[in-house]
Coordinates of C-alpha atoms in Angstrom, one line a residue:
Chain F
M1 CA -11.9 12.0 2.2
K2 CA -13.5 10.9 5.5
R3 CA -16.0 8.8 3.6
V4 CA -13.2 7.1 1.6
L5 CA -11.4 6.3 4.8
R6 CA -14.6 4.7 6.2
I7 CA -14.8 2.2 3.3
A8 CA -11.1 1.5 3.7
I9 CA -11.6 0.7 7.4
K10 CA -14.7 -1.4 6.6
E11 CA -12.9 -3.4 3.9
F12 CA -9.9 -3.9 6.2
K13 CA -12.1 -5.1 9.1
D14 CA -14.0 -7.4 6.7
Y15 CA -10.9 -9.5 6.5
F16 CA -10.8 -10.1 10.2
V17 CA -14.5 -10.8 10.8
S18 CA -14.4 -13.8 8.5
P19 CA -12.1 -16.7 9.1
I20 CA -10.3 -16.0 5.7
A21 CA -7.7 -13.7 7.3
Y22 CA -6.7 -16.1 10.0
I23 CA -6.5 -19.1 7.6
V24 CA -4.5 -17.1 5.0
I25 CA -2.1 -15.7 7.6
S26 CA -1.6 -19.2 9.2
I27 CA -0.9 -20.8 5.9
F28 CA 1.5 -18.1 5.0
L29 CA 3.4 -18.3 8.2
L30 CA 3.4 -22.1 8.2
V31 CA 4.7 -22.4 4.7
T32 CA 7.3 -19.7 4.9
G33 CA 8.4 -20.8 8.3
W34 CA 8.7 -24.4 7.3
F35 CA 10.6 -23.9 4.0
F36 CA 12.8 -21.3 5.4
F37 CA 13.9 -23.0 8.6
S38 CA 14.1 -26.5 7.2
T39 CA 17.2 -25.4 5.2
F40 CA 18.3 -22.5 7.4
F41 CA 20.6 -24.6 9.7
I42 CA 22.1 -26.6 6.8
F43 CA 23.4 -23.4 5.2
N44 CA 24.6 -22.2 8.6
Q45 CA 24.5 -18.5 7.6
A46 CA 22.9 -15.6 9.5
S47 CA 20.9 -14.4 6.5
M48 CA 17.3 -13.9 5.5
R49 CA 18.0 -14.8 1.9
G50 CA 16.2 -18.1 2.0
F51 CA 13.1 -16.4 3.3
F52 CA 13.0 -13.6 0.7
S53 CA 13.7 -16.0 -2.2
L54 CA 10.6 -17.9 -1.2
L55 CA 8.3 -14.9 -1.0
P56 CA 7.5 -14.3 -4.7
T57 CA 6.2 -17.9 -5.2
I58 CA 4.3 -17.9 -1.9
F59 CA 2.8 -14.4 -2.5
S60 CA 1.6 -15.5 -6.0
L61 CA -0.4 -18.2 -4.3
V62 CA -1.6 -16.4 -1.2
I63 CA -2.3 -12.9 -2.5
P64 CA -4.9 -13.8 -5.1
A65 CA -6.7 -15.6 -2.3
V66 CA -6.7 -12.4 -0.3
T67 CA -7.9 -10.2 -3.2
M68 CA -10.4 -12.5 -4.9
K69 CA -13.4 -11.5 -2.9
L70 CA -12.8 -7.7 -3.2
F71 CA -15.1 -7.1 -6.2
S72 CA -16.3 -10.6 -7.2
E73 CA -18.2 -11.1 -4.0
E74 CA -19.9 -7.7 -4.3
F75 CA -20.8 -8.3 -7.9
N76 CA -22.2 -11.8 -6.9
V77 CA -24.3 -10.6 -4.0
G78 CA -25.2 -7.4 -5.8
S79 CA -24.0 -5.2 -2.9
Y80 CA -21.9 -3.3 -5.3
E81 CA -25.0 -1.6 -6.4
T82 CA -25.7 -0.3 -2.9
L83 CA -22.0 0.8 -2.5
A84 CA -21.8 2.5 -5.9
T85 CA -24.9 4.5 -5.3
L86 CA -23.5 6.0 -2.1
P87 CA -21.7 9.2 -2.6
V88 CA -18.4 7.8 -3.8
T89 CA -16.8 7.5 -7.2
S90 CA -15.8 4.1 -8.7
G91 CA -12.1 5.3 -8.8
E92 CA -12.3 5.9 -5.0
I93 CA -13.8 2.4 -4.5
V94 CA -10.9 0.8 -6.4
L95 CA -8.2 2.7 -4.5
V96 CA -9.8 2.0 -1.2
K97 CA -10.1 -1.7 -1.8
Y98 CA -6.5 -1.7 -3.0
F99 CA -5.3 -0.1 0.1
A100 CA -7.2 -2.4 2.4
A101 CA -5.7 -5.4 0.6
S102 CA -2.2 -3.9 0.8
A103 CA -2.6 -3.1 4.5
F104 CA -3.7 -6.7 5.1
I105 CA -0.6 -8.0 3.3
A106 CA 1.6 -5.7 5.5
V107 CA -0.1 -7.1 8.6
M108 CA 0.5 -10.6 7.3
L109 CA 4.3 -9.8 7.1
V110 CA 4.5 -8.4 10.6
P111 CA 4.9 -11.8 12.5
T112 CA 7.8 -12.7 10.2
V113 CA 9.8 -9.8 11.7
S114 CA 10.5 -12.2 14.5
Y115 CA 12.8 -14.2 12.1
P116 CA 15.5 -11.5 11.7
L117 CA 15.2 -10.7 15.4
F118 CA 15.8 -14.4 16.2
I119 CA 18.6 -14.8 13.7
S120 CA 20.4 -11.7 14.8
S121 CA 20.6 -13.2 18.3
M122 CA 22.5 -16.1 16.8
G123 CA 25.0 -14.4 14.5
H124 CA 25.7 -11.2 12.7
L125 CA 22.8 -10.3 10.4
D126 CA 23.5 -7.6 7.8
P127 CA 20.6 -5.1 8.3
G128 CA 20.7 -3.7 4.7
P129 CA 19.4 -6.7 2.8
V130 CA 16.8 -7.3 5.5
A131 CA 15.4 -3.8 5.3
G132 CA 15.6 -4.0 1.5
G133 CA 13.9 -7.3 1.6
Y134 CA 11.0 -6.0 3.6
L135 CA 10.7 -2.9 1.3
G136 CA 10.7 -5.3 -1.7
A137 CA 8.2 -7.5 0.0
L138 CA 5.8 -4.6 0.5
L139 CA 6.3 -3.5 -3.1
L140 CA 5.9 -7.0 -4.5
G141 CA 2.8 -7.6 -2.2
G142 CA 1.3 -4.3 -3.4
A143 CA 1.9 -5.2 -7.0
Y144 CA 0.4 -8.7 -6.7
A145 CA -2.5 -7.2 -4.8
S146 CA -3.2 -4.8 -7.6
V147 CA -3.1 -7.7 -10.1
G148 CA -5.5 -9.8 -7.9
L149 CA -7.8 -6.8 -7.5
F150 CA -7.9 -6.4 -11.3
A151 CA -8.7 -10.1 -11.7
S152 CA -11.5 -9.7 -9.1
S153 CA -12.9 -6.7 -10.9
L154 CA -13.4 -8.8 -14.1
T155 CA -15.8 -11.4 -12.8
G156 CA -18.5 -12.2 -10.3
N157 CA -17.0 -15.6 -9.6
Q158 CA -14.4 -15.7 -6.8
I159 CA -12.9 -18.9 -8.1
I160 CA -12.3 -17.5 -11.5
A161 CA -10.8 -14.3 -9.9
F162 CA -8.5 -16.5 -7.8
I163 CA -7.3 -18.5 -10.8
V164 CA -6.8 -15.6 -13.1
G165 CA -4.9 -13.8 -10.3
L166 CA -2.8 -16.9 -9.5
I167 CA -1.8 -17.5 -13.1
T168 CA -0.9 -13.8 -13.7
C169 CA 1.1 -13.5 -10.5
F170 CA 2.8 -16.9 -11.0
S171 CA 3.7 -15.9 -14.6
L172 CA 5.3 -12.7 -13.3
T173 CA 7.2 -14.7 -10.8
V174 CA 8.7 -17.3 -13.1
I175 CA 8.9 -15.5 -16.4
D176 CA 12.6 -14.4 -15.9
K177 CA 13.5 -18.1 -15.4
M178 CA 11.9 -19.1 -18.6
L179 CA 13.9 -16.9 -20.9
V180 CA 15.4 -19.8 -22.8
F181 CA 12.0 -20.3 -24.4
F182 CA 11.9 -16.8 -25.9
P183 CA 13.6 -15.5 -29.1
G184 CA 16.7 -13.5 -28.5
Q185 CA 15.6 -10.1 -29.4
F186 CA 12.8 -10.1 -26.7
L187 CA 15.0 -11.3 -23.9
S188 CA 15.7 -8.0 -22.2
V189 CA 12.1 -6.9 -22.4
I190 CA 10.7 -10.2 -21.0
G191 CA 13.4 -10.3 -18.4
Y192 CA 12.4 -6.8 -17.3
L193 CA 8.8 -8.0 -17.0
G194 CA 9.6 -10.5 -14.3
A195 CA 8.6 -9.4 -10.9
D196 CA 11.0 -11.8 -9.2
Y197 CA 14.0 -10.2 -11.0
H198 CA 13.1 -6.7 -9.6
F199 CA 12.3 -8.1 -6.2
R200 CA 15.7 -9.8 -6.0
N201 CA 17.4 -6.6 -6.9
I202 CA 15.7 -4.7 -4.0
A203 CA 16.1 -7.7 -1.6
R204 CA 19.9 -7.5 -2.1
G205 CA 19.7 -4.1 -0.5
I206 CA 20.2 -2.1 -3.7
I207 CA 17.3 0.3 -4.1
D208 CA 17.3 1.3 -7.8
S209 CA 14.7 3.6 -9.2
R210 CA 14.1 1.2 -12.2
D211 CA 12.9 -1.5 -9.8
I212 CA 10.7 0.9 -7.9
L213 CA 9.4 2.2 -11.2
Y214 CA 8.6 -1.3 -12.3
F215 CA 6.4 -2.0 -9.3
A216 CA 4.8 1.4 -9.4
S217 CA 3.8 1.0 -13.1
L218 CA 2.5 -2.6 -12.5
I219 CA 0.3 -1.2 -9.7
F220 CA -0.8 1.7 -11.8
I221 CA -1.7 -0.4 -14.9
S222 CA -3.6 -3.0 -12.8
L223 CA -5.6 -0.4 -10.8
Y224 CA -6.4 1.5 -14.0
G225 CA -7.6 -1.7 -15.6
A226 CA -9.7 -2.5 -12.5
W227 CA -11.2 1.0 -12.6
L228 CA -12.1 0.6 -16.3
A229 CA -13.7 -2.8 -15.6
V230 CA -15.7 -1.4 -12.6
D231 CA -16.7 1.8 -14.3
E232 CA -18.0 -0.1 -17.3
K233 CA -20.9 -1.5 -15.2
Chain R
M1 CA -36.8 17.9 -9.3
I2 CA -36.2 15.1 -11.8
Q3 CA -36.1 15.5 -15.5
V4 CA -35.6 12.5 -17.8
E5 CA -35.2 13.2 -21.5
N6 CA -35.1 10.5 -24.2
L7 CA -33.4 8.1 -21.9
T8 CA -32.2 5.0 -23.9
K9 CA -30.3 2.0 -22.6
Y10 CA -29.0 -0.8 -24.7
Y11 CA -27.5 -4.0 -23.3
G12 CA -25.5 -5.1 -26.3
D13 CA -28.2 -5.3 -29.0
F14 CA -31.1 -5.5 -26.5
L15 CA -33.0 -2.3 -26.1
A16 CA -34.1 -2.2 -22.5
V17 CA -35.2 1.4 -22.2
D18 CA -36.5 3.1 -25.3
R19 CA -36.5 7.0 -25.3
I20 CA -38.3 7.4 -22.0
S21 CA -39.1 11.0 -21.0
F22 CA -40.8 12.2 -17.9
E23 CA -40.6 14.9 -15.2
I24 CA -41.2 14.6 -11.5
S25 CA -41.7 17.6 -9.3
R26 CA -40.8 17.8 -5.6
G27 CA -43.2 16.1 -3.2
Q28 CA -44.6 13.6 -5.6
I29 CA -44.8 9.9 -5.1
V30 CA -44.5 8.3 -8.5
G31 CA -45.1 4.6 -9.1
L32 CA -43.2 3.0 -11.9
L33 CA -45.3 0.0 -13.2
G34 CA -44.7 -2.5 -15.8
P35 CA -44.5 -6.3 -16.4
N36 CA -41.2 -8.1 -15.8
G37 CA -38.4 -7.0 -18.1
A38 CA -40.2 -3.8 -19.0
G39 CA -37.2 -1.7 -18.1
K40 CA -38.2 -0.5 -14.6
T41 CA -35.1 -1.5 -12.8
S42 CA -32.9 -0.3 -15.7
T43 CA -34.5 3.1 -15.5
L44 CA -34.1 3.4 -11.7
R45 CA -30.4 2.2 -12.0
I46 CA -29.7 5.0 -14.5
L47 CA -31.5 7.5 -12.3
T48 CA -29.3 6.6 -9.3
G49 CA -26.1 6.7 -11.3
Y50 CA -25.4 3.0 -11.1
L51 CA -25.7 2.4 -14.8
S52 CA -24.9 5.0 -17.5
A53 CA -27.4 5.6 -20.2
S54 CA -26.7 4.8 -23.8
S55 CA -28.2 8.2 -24.7
G56 CA -30.5 10.8 -23.3
A57 CA -30.2 13.1 -20.3
V58 CA -31.1 12.8 -16.6
T59 CA -31.1 16.0 -14.5
I60 CA -31.7 15.7 -10.8
G61 CA -32.1 18.8 -8.7
G62 CA -30.4 20.8 -11.4
F63 CA -27.4 18.5 -11.7
S64 CA -26.7 16.2 -14.5
I65 CA -26.1 12.6 -13.4
E66 CA -23.3 12.3 -15.9
D67 CA -21.4 15.4 -14.9
D68 CA -22.1 15.6 -11.1
P69 CA -22.7 12.1 -10.0
I70 CA -21.5 12.7 -6.4
K71 CA -23.8 15.7 -5.9
V72 CA -26.7 13.7 -7.2
K73 CA -25.9 10.7 -5.1
R74 CA -25.8 12.9 -2.0
M75 CA -29.4 13.9 -2.6
M76 CA -30.6 10.4 -3.2
G77 CA -31.4 7.3 -1.1
Y78 CA -31.7 4.1 -3.1
L79 CA -33.0 0.7 -2.2
P80 CA -32.0 -1.7 -5.0
E81 CA -34.1 -4.7 -5.9
S82 CA -34.0 -7.4 -3.3
A83 CA -31.8 -5.2 -1.0
P84 CA -28.3 -6.5 -1.7
L85 CA -26.3 -5.7 1.5
Y86 CA -23.1 -6.8 3.0
H87 CA -23.8 -10.3 4.4
G88 CA -20.9 -10.4 6.8
M89 CA -21.9 -7.3 8.7
L90 CA -24.1 -6.8 11.7
V91 CA -27.2 -4.6 11.1
Y92 CA -26.0 -2.0 13.5
D93 CA -22.5 -1.9 12.1
Y94 CA -23.9 -1.6 8.6
L95 CA -26.2 1.3 9.5
L96 CA -23.3 3.0 11.2
F97 CA -21.2 2.5 8.1
V98 CA -23.9 4.0 5.9
A99 CA -24.3 6.9 8.3
G100 CA -20.6 7.6 8.0
M101 CA -20.8 7.4 4.2
R102 CA -23.6 9.9 4.3
G103 CA -21.5 12.3 6.3
I104 CA -23.4 12.1 9.5
S105 CA -21.3 12.7 12.6
K106 CA -21.1 9.9 15.1
D107 CA -23.4 11.4 17.9
K108 CA -26.0 12.3 15.4
A109 CA -25.7 8.9 13.7
L110 CA -26.9 7.2 16.9
S111 CA -30.1 9.1 17.1
R112 CA -30.7 8.7 13.4
I113 CA -30.2 5.0 13.6
R114 CA -32.5 4.8 16.6
L115 CA -35.2 6.6 14.7
L116 CA -34.9 4.5 11.6
A117 CA -34.8 1.3 13.7
K118 CA -38.1 2.3 15.2
M119 CA -39.5 3.3 11.8
C120 CA -38.5 0.1 10.0
G121 CA -38.9 -2.3 12.9
L122 CA -35.2 -3.2 13.3
R123 CA -34.9 -3.0 17.1
E124 CA -34.7 -6.7 17.7
I125 CA -32.3 -7.5 14.9
M126 CA -29.7 -4.8 15.5
S127 CA -27.0 -7.2 16.6
R128 CA -27.7 -9.9 14.0
S129 CA -25.7 -10.6 10.9
I130 CA -27.3 -9.4 7.7
G131 CA -26.6 -12.7 6.0
E132 CA -28.8 -14.6 8.3
L133 CA -31.9 -12.3 8.1
S134 CA -35.0 -13.3 6.1
K135 CA -35.8 -11.6 2.9
G136 CA -38.4 -9.3 4.5
L137 CA -36.0 -8.3 7.3
K138 CA -33.3 -7.6 4.8
Q139 CA -35.7 -5.4 2.9
R140 CA -36.3 -3.4 6.1
V141 CA -32.6 -2.9 6.6
G142 CA -32.4 -1.8 3.0
L143 CA -35.1 0.8 3.6
A144 CA -33.3 2.1 6.6
H145 CA -30.1 2.3 4.5
A146 CA -32.0 4.3 1.8
M147 CA -33.5 6.7 4.3
M148 CA -30.3 7.2 6.4
G149 CA -29.2 10.5 4.8
D150 CA -32.7 12.0 5.0
P151 CA -32.5 12.2 1.2
E152 CA -34.4 14.7 -1.0
I153 CA -35.2 11.9 -3.4
L154 CA -36.0 8.3 -2.4
V155 CA -35.7 5.7 -5.1
L156 CA -37.2 2.3 -4.1
D157 CA -37.1 -0.7 -6.3
E158 CA -39.9 -3.0 -5.2
P159 CA -39.9 -1.8 -1.6
T160 CA -42.5 -4.1 -0.3
S161 CA -41.5 -7.4 -1.9
G162 CA -41.0 -10.1 0.7
L163 CA -42.7 -8.2 3.5
D164 CA -45.6 -9.5 5.5
P165 CA -49.0 -7.8 5.1
N166 CA -48.7 -5.7 8.3
Q167 CA -45.2 -4.6 7.4
I168 CA -46.4 -3.7 3.9
I169 CA -49.1 -1.4 5.3
E170 CA -46.5 0.2 7.7
I171 CA -44.0 0.8 4.9
R172 CA -46.7 2.3 2.7
E173 CA -47.5 4.7 5.5
I174 CA -43.8 5.6 5.8
I175 CA -43.6 6.2 2.1
K176 CA -46.7 8.4 2.2
Q177 CA -45.3 10.4 5.1
I178 CA -42.0 10.9 3.4
G179 CA -43.8 11.8 0.2
K180 CA -45.3 14.9 1.8
E181 CA -42.0 16.7 1.6
K182 CA -39.7 14.6 -0.4
T183 CA -39.8 13.0 -3.8
V184 CA -40.3 9.3 -4.0
I185 CA -40.0 7.0 -7.0
L186 CA -40.9 3.4 -6.5
S187 CA -41.2 0.5 -8.8
T188 CA -43.7 -2.2 -8.2
H189 CA -45.8 -4.8 -10.0
I190 CA -48.4 -4.7 -7.3
L191 CA -51.1 -2.5 -8.8
S192 CA -53.1 -2.0 -5.6
E193 CA -49.9 -0.7 -4.0
A194 CA -49.4 1.9 -6.7
E195 CA -53.0 2.9 -6.4
A196 CA -52.8 3.2 -2.6
T197 CA -49.5 5.1 -2.3
C198 CA -48.7 6.9 -5.5
D199 CA -49.8 10.4 -6.7
R200 CA -48.9 9.4 -10.1
V201 CA -48.5 6.2 -12.1
V202 CA -46.1 5.7 -15.0
I203 CA -46.7 2.5 -16.8
I204 CA -43.8 1.3 -19.0
N205 CA -43.8 -1.6 -21.3
K206 CA -40.9 -2.8 -23.5
G207 CA -38.9 0.2 -22.5
K208 CA -41.6 2.7 -23.5
V209 CA -43.9 4.9 -21.4
V210 CA -47.4 3.7 -22.3
A211 CA -49.3 5.7 -19.7
D212 CA -48.5 8.6 -17.3
D213 CA -51.2 10.0 -15.1
S214 CA -52.7 9.6 -11.7
A215 CA -54.4 6.3 -11.0
D216 CA -57.8 8.0 -10.8
A217 CA -57.3 9.8 -14.1
L218 CA -56.2 6.6 -15.7
K219 CA -59.3 4.8 -14.5
Q220 CA -61.5 7.7 -15.6
S221 CA -60.1 7.8 -19.1
A222 CA -61.1 4.2 -19.4
G223 CA -64.5 4.9 -17.9
D224 CA -66.4 5.2 -21.1
Q225 CA -65.9 1.5 -21.6
C226 CA -66.7 -1.4 -19.4
Y227 CA -66.7 -5.2 -19.4
I228 CA -69.9 -7.3 -19.1
H229 CA -69.5 -10.9 -18.1
V230 CA -72.2 -13.3 -19.5
S231 CA -72.4 -17.0 -18.7
L232 CA -75.0 -19.1 -20.5
L233 CA -76.2 -22.7 -20.5
N234 CA -77.9 -24.5 -23.4
S235 CA -75.9 -22.4 -25.8
D236 CA -72.8 -22.7 -27.9
Y237 CA -70.0 -20.2 -28.5
E238 CA -70.6 -19.5 -32.2
S239 CA -74.2 -18.5 -31.9
A240 CA -73.8 -16.7 -28.7
E241 CA -70.9 -14.7 -30.1
G242 CA -72.8 -14.0 -33.2
L243 CA -75.9 -12.8 -31.4
L244 CA -74.3 -10.7 -28.7
G245 CA -71.7 -9.3 -31.0
S246 CA -74.5 -7.9 -33.1
V247 CA -75.6 -5.5 -30.4
P248 CA -74.5 -2.0 -31.6
G249 CA -72.7 -1.0 -28.3
V250 CA -70.7 -4.1 -28.0
L251 CA -67.2 -3.5 -29.2
S252 CA -65.6 -6.9 -28.9
V253 CA -66.4 -10.3 -27.6
E254 CA -63.9 -12.5 -25.8
R255 CA -64.3 -16.2 -24.8
L256 CA -63.6 -17.1 -21.2
P257 CA -62.8 -20.7 -20.2
E258 CA -65.7 -22.4 -18.6
K259 CA -66.3 -26.0 -17.6
E260 CA -69.9 -26.0 -18.6
G261 CA -71.8 -23.9 -21.0
V262 CA -70.6 -20.6 -22.5
S263 CA -68.9 -17.7 -20.8
L264 CA -68.1 -14.5 -22.6
R265 CA -66.6 -11.1 -21.8
L266 CA -68.0 -8.3 -23.7
L267 CA -66.3 -4.9 -24.1
C268 CA -69.1 -2.4 -24.2
D269 CA -69.7 1.4 -24.3
T270 CA -71.1 2.6 -21.0
D271 CA -73.2 5.4 -22.5
P272 CA -75.9 4.3 -23.1
D273 CA -75.9 1.3 -20.8
Q274 CA -75.7 -1.8 -22.9
R275 CA -77.1 -4.2 -20.3
G276 CA -80.7 -3.7 -21.4
P277 CA -80.2 -4.5 -25.1
I278 CA -78.0 -7.5 -24.3
Y279 CA -80.5 -8.9 -21.9
Q280 CA -83.3 -8.4 -24.4
K281 CA -81.3 -10.4 -27.0
I282 CA -80.7 -13.3 -24.6
K283 CA -84.3 -13.2 -23.4
A284 CA -85.5 -13.9 -27.0
T285 CA -83.6 -17.2 -27.1
D286 CA -84.1 -20.4 -25.1
W287 CA -80.6 -20.1 -23.4
T288 CA -80.4 -20.1 -19.6
L289 CA -78.7 -17.0 -18.3
V290 CA -76.6 -18.0 -15.2
K291 CA -74.4 -14.9 -14.8
F292 CA -74.7 -11.4 -15.9
Q293 CA -72.2 -9.0 -14.4
R294 CA -70.9 -5.6 -15.2
E295 CA -67.3 -4.7 -14.2
T296 CA -65.8 -1.2 -14.4
K297 CA -62.3 -1.2 -15.5
S298 CA -59.8 -1.5 -12.7
L299 CA -56.2 -0.4 -12.8
E300 CA -55.5 -4.1 -13.4
S301 CA -57.4 -4.3 -16.6
I302 CA -56.0 -1.0 -17.8
F303 CA -52.5 -2.3 -17.1
R304 CA -53.3 -5.6 -18.8
E305 CA -54.6 -3.8 -21.9
L306 CA -51.7 -1.4 -22.1
T307 CA -49.1 -4.0 -21.7
K308 CA -50.7 -6.8 -23.7
E309 CA -51.2 -4.9 -26.9
H310 CA -47.5 -4.5 -27.1
L311 CA -46.8 -8.1 -26.6
T312 CA -48.5 -9.3 -29.8

């Protein structure tokens, strides 16, 4: 267990020794801050809704960039061989890298907590949807991180890992808005697949086990896929 | 310590390792030799649990690599080919990380790192990033990585590649020292290295074991044959080959490239010595003998023979 924790700490630290972490966090804060506050005063409502409705799209761009290096870089440099021959199992490696990426995403969200603090000083902010929104953001970030990790486990090329992750996450974000293109009998199934749909439910402040289950199963399936891909080597 | 039985590895249709079997007992230094693509690295990767075999069994210290990979990995230190390490990390941080992974407590880790730094000559580069090190320096960090856990078995894939001559000698000394108590398997294509450091040499070619013995025994087994180099002027290949090939103890004649005149390599029996009869034959002609040299078979020539036959 101690050993597993060591890799997790190392993976997490790795983000911050390279400029990637700072670039990704800056872009994330700039984009969300700009899009949120550029319309915030027009609506004239003390609400975080604008921010949370942006998140799925921005996450599907930013998170694959966070996760692309996790396995691809190791495969490319060959350091996966040194890691895999240390006394750890491939399942532990997958989990550890996943938790490091999720922790990074949580850290990325921390500065945005200043938004609700700032808004609540100007008007009455309902705490329910804000808490729900952050819980949803963590679940959504965790789910997209698992998808990105899976993409990274498939290839030794970071660009391919990024694009595969981006396409998958973006599809999950927009699929429930594309329902008109699908035949009627599949509508409910495809609607259920949309990550944005479940995220919106939670961000409204309604915590339903179906939504939690959706994210949990997406994470499980992606991590299992990554484990299969890595163990194959 | 290590038992390998009928180990086979396919990459798709390509057969990389073909029913290899050998056994290594504790305290042996074994050199795995073979031309490029012979299956050395694949074999080592299976032994260390990085790749899984298509069929066959590997048992290390009584544990199967398939069933107890963690127990096996704990006993083993591995330096992969060209030492792939984390480029973003500092050497010291990396060694500390490996020490943690090997379950060494923090205060013990420091003295262990200090010892390995001295052994592998890492003192000046402790605070440098691994990515900016030269190949040889990376190789040394890789060696320290492999030896960190004081492993029972040390597996080194081309440990001296990229090192300077002084360092090569130092590393060989380290390997020999470790080999007194521990088991070492190293792969190399430098034959003199295998001869200098290994108790035993396993030559593999096209995924098969073609020789398995000590370097001395291998040379001895080839000792009843030798090569004689003959260079002649005023002669031509056809008549020289015909004449010298007719000596009873000459087993085969091979042409060697030469700018001027004729140059031949004769494979001869050593008992009785064939130099007399060959010289008598040449003396009877009007050819000018400019070179006449006997060469006992070296590990190089044994290696060449064993691996060349299989190429054709």
